[in-house]
PDB file of C-alpha atoms in Angstrom:
ATOM      1  CA  UNK A   1      85.171 -29.104 -21.559  1.00 45.00           C
ATOM      2  CA  UNK A   2      85.686 -30.680 -24.966  1.00 70.00           C
ATOM      3  CA  UNK A   3      89.140 -30.750 -26.457  1.00 92.00           C
ATOM      4  CA  UNK A   4      89.802 -28.846 -29.655  1.00 95.00           C
ATOM      5  CA  UNK A   5      89.920 -32.169 -31.484  1.00 97.00           C
ATOM      6  CA  UNK A   6      86.488 -33.171 -30.142  1.00 97.00           C
ATOM      7  CA  UNK A   7      85.069 -29.803 -31.216  1.00 97.00           C
ATOM      8  CA  UNK A   8      86.436 -30.273 -34.735  1.00 98.00           C
ATOM      9  CA  UNK A   9      85.072 -33.829 -34.825  1.00 98.00           C
ATOM     10  CA  UNK A  10      81.630 -32.497 -33.936  1.00 98.00           C
ATOM     11  CA  UNK A  11      81.889 -29.945 -36.745  1.00 98.00           C
ATOM     12  CA  UNK A  12      82.816 -32.659 -39.260  1.00 98.00           C
ATOM     13  CA  UNK A  13      79.838 -34.746 -38.131  1.00 98.00           C
ATOM     14  CA  UNK A  14      77.500 -31.768 -38.660  1.00 98.00           C
ATOM     15  CA  UNK A  15      78.536 -31.226 -42.292  1.00 98.00           C
ATOM     16  CA  UNK A  16      76.427 -34.034 -43.821  1.00 98.00           C
ATOM     17  CA  UNK A  17      73.383 -32.966 -41.822  1.00 97.00           C
ATOM     18  CA  UNK A  18      73.747 -29.355 -42.931  1.00 97.00           C
ATOM     19  CA  UNK A  19      74.181 -30.287 -46.579  1.00 97.00           C
ATOM     20  CA  UNK A  20      71.316 -32.785 -46.426  1.00 95.00           C
ATOM     21  CA  UNK A  21      68.985 -30.001 -45.295  1.00 95.00           C
ATOM     22  CA  UNK A  22      70.298 -27.627 -47.968  1.00 95.00           C
ATOM     23  CA  UNK A  23      69.836 -29.909 -50.992  1.00 92.00           C
ATOM     24  CA  UNK A  24      66.331 -29.690 -52.426  1.00 77.00           C
ATOM     25  CA  UNK A  25      65.965 -33.348 -53.333  1.00 73.00           C
ATOM     26  CA  UNK A  26      62.310 -32.863 -54.232  1.00 82.00           C
ATOM     27  CA  UNK A  27      63.322 -30.793 -57.266  1.00 88.00           C
ATOM     28  CA  UNK A  28      65.688 -32.861 -59.396  1.00 92.00           C
ATOM     29  CA  UNK A  29      66.057 -30.126 -62.020  1.00 93.00           C
ATOM     30  CA  UNK A  30      67.045 -27.554 -59.405  1.00 92.00           C
ATOM     31  CA  UNK A  31      69.841 -29.676 -57.952  1.00 95.00           C
ATOM     32  CA  UNK A  32      71.258 -30.507 -61.416  1.00 96.00           C
ATOM     33  CA  UNK A  33      71.031 -27.040 -62.959  1.00 94.00           C
ATOM     34  CA  UNK A  34      74.405 -25.405 -63.548  1.00 95.00           C
ATOM     35  CA  UNK A  35      74.116 -21.667 -62.902  1.00 93.00           C
ATOM     36  CA  UNK A  36      76.611 -20.811 -65.656  1.00 93.00           C
ATOM     37  CA  UNK A  37      79.169 -22.429 -67.909  1.00 93.00           C
ATOM     38  CA  UNK A  38      82.021 -23.718 -65.777  1.00 93.00           C
ATOM     39  CA  UNK A  39      80.045 -23.593 -62.517  1.00 96.00           C
ATOM     40  CA  UNK A  40      78.860 -26.595 -60.547  1.00 97.00           C
ATOM     41  CA  UNK A  41      75.283 -27.613 -59.943  1.00 97.00           C
ATOM     42  CA  UNK A  42      74.127 -28.146 -56.356  1.00 97.00           C
ATOM     43  CA  UNK A  43      74.624 -31.899 -56.621  1.00 97.00           C
ATOM     44  CA  UNK A  44      78.146 -31.363 -57.954  1.00 98.00           C
ATOM     45  CA  UNK A  45      78.941 -29.144 -54.964  1.00 98.00           C
ATOM     46  CA  UNK A  46      77.730 -31.988 -52.743  1.00 98.00           C
ATOM     47  CA  UNK A  47      80.023 -34.373 -54.617  1.00 98.00           C
ATOM     48  CA  UNK A  48      82.933 -31.977 -54.300  1.00 98.00           C
ATOM     49  CA  UNK A  49      82.481 -32.027 -50.522  1.00 98.00           C
ATOM     50  CA  UNK A  50      82.951 -35.809 -50.613  1.00 98.00           C
ATOM     51  CA  UNK A  51      86.192 -35.358 -52.540  1.00 98.00           C
ATOM     52  CA  UNK A  52      87.332 -32.566 -50.216  1.00 98.00           C
ATOM     53  CA  UNK A  53      86.807 -34.678 -47.085  1.00 98.00           C
ATOM     54  CA  UNK A  54      88.677 -37.564 -48.706  1.00 98.00           C
ATOM     55  CA  UNK A  55      91.713 -35.498 -49.707  1.00 98.00           C
ATOM     56  CA  UNK A  56      92.028 -33.473 -46.507  1.00 98.00           C
ATOM     57  CA  UNK A  57      91.632 -36.506 -44.236  1.00 98.00           C
ATOM     58  CA  UNK A  58      94.315 -38.307 -46.255  1.00 97.00           C
ATOM     59  CA  UNK A  59      96.595 -35.302 -45.814  1.00 97.00           C
ATOM     60  CA  UNK A  60      96.045 -35.387 -42.054  1.00 98.00           C
ATOM     61  CA  UNK A  61      96.867 -39.108 -41.984  1.00 97.00           C
ATOM     62  CA  UNK A  62     100.026 -38.609 -44.019  1.00 97.00           C
ATOM     63  CA  UNK A  63     101.268 -35.784 -41.790  1.00 98.00           C
ATOM     64  CA  UNK A  64     100.581 -37.940 -38.752  1.00 96.00           C
ATOM     65  CA  UNK A  65     102.476 -40.938 -40.134  1.00 96.00           C
ATOM     66  CA  UNK A  66     105.232 -39.407 -42.274  1.00 97.00           C
ATOM     67  CA  UNK A  67     107.911 -36.805 -41.711  1.00 97.00           C
ATOM     68  CA  UNK A  68     107.014 -33.646 -43.709  1.00 97.00           C
ATOM     69  CA  UNK A  69     105.219 -35.462 -46.536  1.00 98.00           C
ATOM     70  CA  UNK A  70     104.492 -33.832 -49.867  1.00 97.00           C
ATOM     71  CA  UNK A  71     100.734 -33.166 -50.041  1.00 97.00           C
ATOM     72  CA  UNK A  72      99.702 -33.057 -53.692  1.00 94.00           C
ATOM     73  CA  UNK A  73      96.857 -30.868 -54.841  1.00 92.00           C
ATOM     74  CA  UNK A  74      94.067 -32.206 -56.988  1.00 94.00           C
ATOM     75  CA  UNK A  75      92.010 -30.892 -59.892  1.00 96.00           C
ATOM     76  CA  UNK A  76      88.604 -30.319 -58.324  1.00 97.00           C
ATOM     77  CA  UNK A  77      86.749 -29.846 -61.609  1.00 97.00           C
ATOM     78  CA  UNK A  78      88.226 -33.006 -63.102  1.00 97.00           C
ATOM     79  CA  UNK A  79      87.282 -35.083 -60.071  1.00 98.00           C
ATOM     80  CA  UNK A  80      83.730 -33.740 -60.009  1.00 98.00           C
ATOM     81  CA  UNK A  81      83.380 -34.567 -63.701  1.00 97.00           C
ATOM     82  CA  UNK A  82      85.088 -37.988 -63.550  1.00 98.00           C
ATOM     83  CA  UNK A  83      83.049 -39.069 -60.526  1.00 98.00           C
ATOM     84  CA  UNK A  84      79.859 -38.329 -62.454  1.00 98.00           C
ATOM     85  CA  UNK A  85      78.227 -36.347 -59.676  1.00 98.00           C
ATOM     86  CA  UNK A  86      75.933 -34.527 -62.104  1.00 97.00           C
ATOM     87  CA  UNK A  87      74.081 -37.800 -62.766  1.00 97.00           C
ATOM     88  CA  UNK A  88      74.408 -39.276 -59.267  1.00 97.00           C
ATOM     89  CA  UNK A  89      71.650 -40.242 -56.883  1.00 96.00           C
ATOM     90  CA  UNK A  90      71.470 -37.588 -54.126  1.00 95.00           C
ATOM     91  CA  UNK A  91      70.781 -40.204 -51.442  1.00 95.00           C
ATOM     92  CA  UNK A  92      73.956 -42.079 -52.394  1.00 97.00           C
ATOM     93  CA  UNK A  93      75.991 -38.871 -52.281  1.00 97.00           C
ATOM     94  CA  UNK A  94      74.557 -37.939 -48.884  1.00 97.00           C
ATOM     95  CA  UNK A  95      75.568 -41.356 -47.560  1.00 98.00           C
ATOM     96  CA  UNK A  96      79.088 -41.036 -48.989  1.00 98.00           C
ATOM     97  CA  UNK A  97      79.481 -37.580 -47.476  1.00 98.00           C
ATOM     98  CA  UNK A  98      78.331 -38.902 -44.112  1.00 98.00           C
ATOM     99  CA  UNK A  99      80.882 -41.731 -44.320  1.00 98.00           C
ATOM    100  CA  UNK A 100      83.756 -39.441 -45.329  1.00 98.00           C
ATOM    101  CA  UNK A 101      82.933 -36.935 -42.601  1.00 98.00           C
ATOM    102  CA  UNK A 102      82.615 -39.640 -39.963  1.00 98.00           C
ATOM    103  CA  UNK A 103      85.983 -41.074 -40.973  1.00 98.00           C
ATOM    104  CA  UNK A 104      87.551 -37.604 -40.760  1.00 98.00           C
ATOM    105  CA  UNK A 105      85.836 -36.911 -37.417  1.00 98.00           C
ATOM    106  CA  UNK A 106      87.089 -40.163 -35.886  1.00 98.00           C
ATOM    107  CA  UNK A 107      90.607 -39.443 -37.100  1.00 98.00           C
ATOM    108  CA  UNK A 108      90.581 -35.904 -35.695  1.00 98.00           C
ATOM    109  CA  UNK A 109      89.084 -36.971 -32.348  1.00 97.00           C
ATOM    110  CA  UNK A 110      91.890 -39.489 -31.871  1.00 96.00           C
ATOM    111  CA  UNK A 111      94.736 -37.045 -32.524  1.00 95.00           C
ATOM    112  CA  UNK A 112      97.028 -36.125 -29.658  1.00 95.00           C
ATOM    113  CA  UNK A 113      97.443 -32.369 -29.211  1.00 94.00           C
ATOM    114  CA  UNK A 114     101.171 -32.822 -29.658  1.00 95.00           C
ATOM    115  CA  UNK A 115     100.602 -33.829 -33.315  1.00 96.00           C
ATOM    116  CA  UNK A 116      98.818 -30.619 -34.334  1.00 97.00           C
ATOM    117  CA  UNK A 117     102.041 -28.781 -35.182  1.00 97.00           C
ATOM    118  CA  UNK A 118     103.447 -31.539 -37.391  1.00 98.00           C
ATOM    119  CA  UNK A 119     103.877 -30.338 -40.971  1.00 98.00           C
ATOM    120  CA  UNK A 120     103.475 -31.456 -44.517  1.00 98.00           C
ATOM    121  CA  UNK A 121     104.271 -29.522 -47.671  1.00 98.00           C
ATOM    122  CA  UNK A 122     101.280 -28.773 -49.877  1.00 95.00           C
ATOM    123  CA  UNK A 123     101.984 -28.562 -53.591  1.00 91.00           C
ATOM    124  CA  UNK A 124     100.230 -25.193 -53.928  1.00 91.00           C
ATOM    125  CA  UNK A 125     100.293 -23.643 -50.454  1.00 92.00           C
ATOM    126  CA  UNK A 126     103.672 -24.748 -49.137  1.00 96.00           C
ATOM    127  CA  UNK A 127     104.207 -25.875 -45.520  1.00 98.00           C
ATOM    128  CA  UNK A 128     100.977 -26.677 -43.672  1.00 97.00           C
ATOM    129  CA  UNK A 129     100.497 -27.911 -40.145  1.00 98.00           C
ATOM    130  CA  UNK A 130      98.213 -30.773 -39.336  1.00 97.00           C
ATOM    131  CA  UNK A 131      96.045 -28.221 -37.512  1.00 98.00           C
ATOM    132  CA  UNK A 132      95.703 -26.200 -40.730  1.00 97.00           C
ATOM    133  CA  UNK A 133      94.740 -29.343 -42.657  1.00 97.00           C
ATOM    134  CA  UNK A 134      91.839 -29.774 -40.249  1.00 98.00           C
ATOM    135  CA  UNK A 135      90.777 -26.131 -40.209  1.00 98.00           C
ATOM    136  CA  UNK A 136      90.933 -25.538 -43.979  1.00 97.00           C
ATOM    137  CA  UNK A 137      88.100 -27.888 -44.980  1.00 98.00           C
ATOM    138  CA  UNK A 138      85.982 -26.734 -42.037  1.00 98.00           C
ATOM    139  CA  UNK A 139      86.467 -23.095 -43.012  1.00 98.00           C
ATOM    140  CA  UNK A 140      85.338 -23.848 -46.576  1.00 98.00           C
ATOM    141  CA  UNK A 141      81.934 -25.216 -45.504  1.00 98.00           C
ATOM    142  CA  UNK A 142      80.017 -21.884 -45.428  1.00 98.00           C
ATOM    143  CA  UNK A 143      81.306 -20.933 -48.890  1.00 98.00           C
ATOM    144  CA  UNK A 144      80.345 -24.291 -50.392  1.00 98.00           C
ATOM    145  CA  UNK A 145      76.975 -24.223 -48.665  1.00 97.00           C
ATOM    146  CA  UNK A 146      76.287 -20.811 -50.185  1.00 97.00           C
ATOM    147  CA  UNK A 147      77.496 -22.068 -53.567  1.00 96.00           C
ATOM    148  CA  UNK A 148      75.103 -25.020 -53.331  1.00 96.00           C
ATOM    149  CA  UNK A 149      72.142 -22.862 -52.315  1.00 94.00           C
ATOM    150  CA  UNK A 150      72.823 -20.279 -55.031  1.00 94.00           C
ATOM    151  CA  UNK A 151      73.034 -22.989 -57.698  1.00 95.00           C
ATOM    152  CA  UNK A 152      69.564 -24.268 -56.759  1.00 93.00           C
ATOM    153  CA  UNK A 153      68.008 -20.805 -56.804  1.00 85.00           C
ATOM    154  CA  UNK A 154      69.075 -19.683 -60.245  1.00 69.00           C
TER     155      UNK A 154
END
């Protein structure tokens, strides 16, 4: 039977595949269309997933290495805008997402079970265990997938 960490690692490795299938790369207008003012296009949602994997994996690393580190939040809209995802090549973003998810998966797979209750203090949410820092980005995948699909359909 797989350990919990191996199961999470598998889930992280599935994210890029799932998003690759969801993005309609044959219709450039559809992936770049913003459904409404202040909402992200499908390609921006894809970019946000790259940022999300980066930040959450860094939080896991910090909790593993430091004693109750402060885990700063980040401005998601600013990062999406500053990284220029709206104009990005979808193939490049897919590759970056695959790399970020693989890095996160390898980190999670290597964690000892004894580390899962270590804590950090998130700037917005307060104390968070390492376990929660793994589960939170995984739990957000269905919502972001739906957001991406809805943006392409409008």
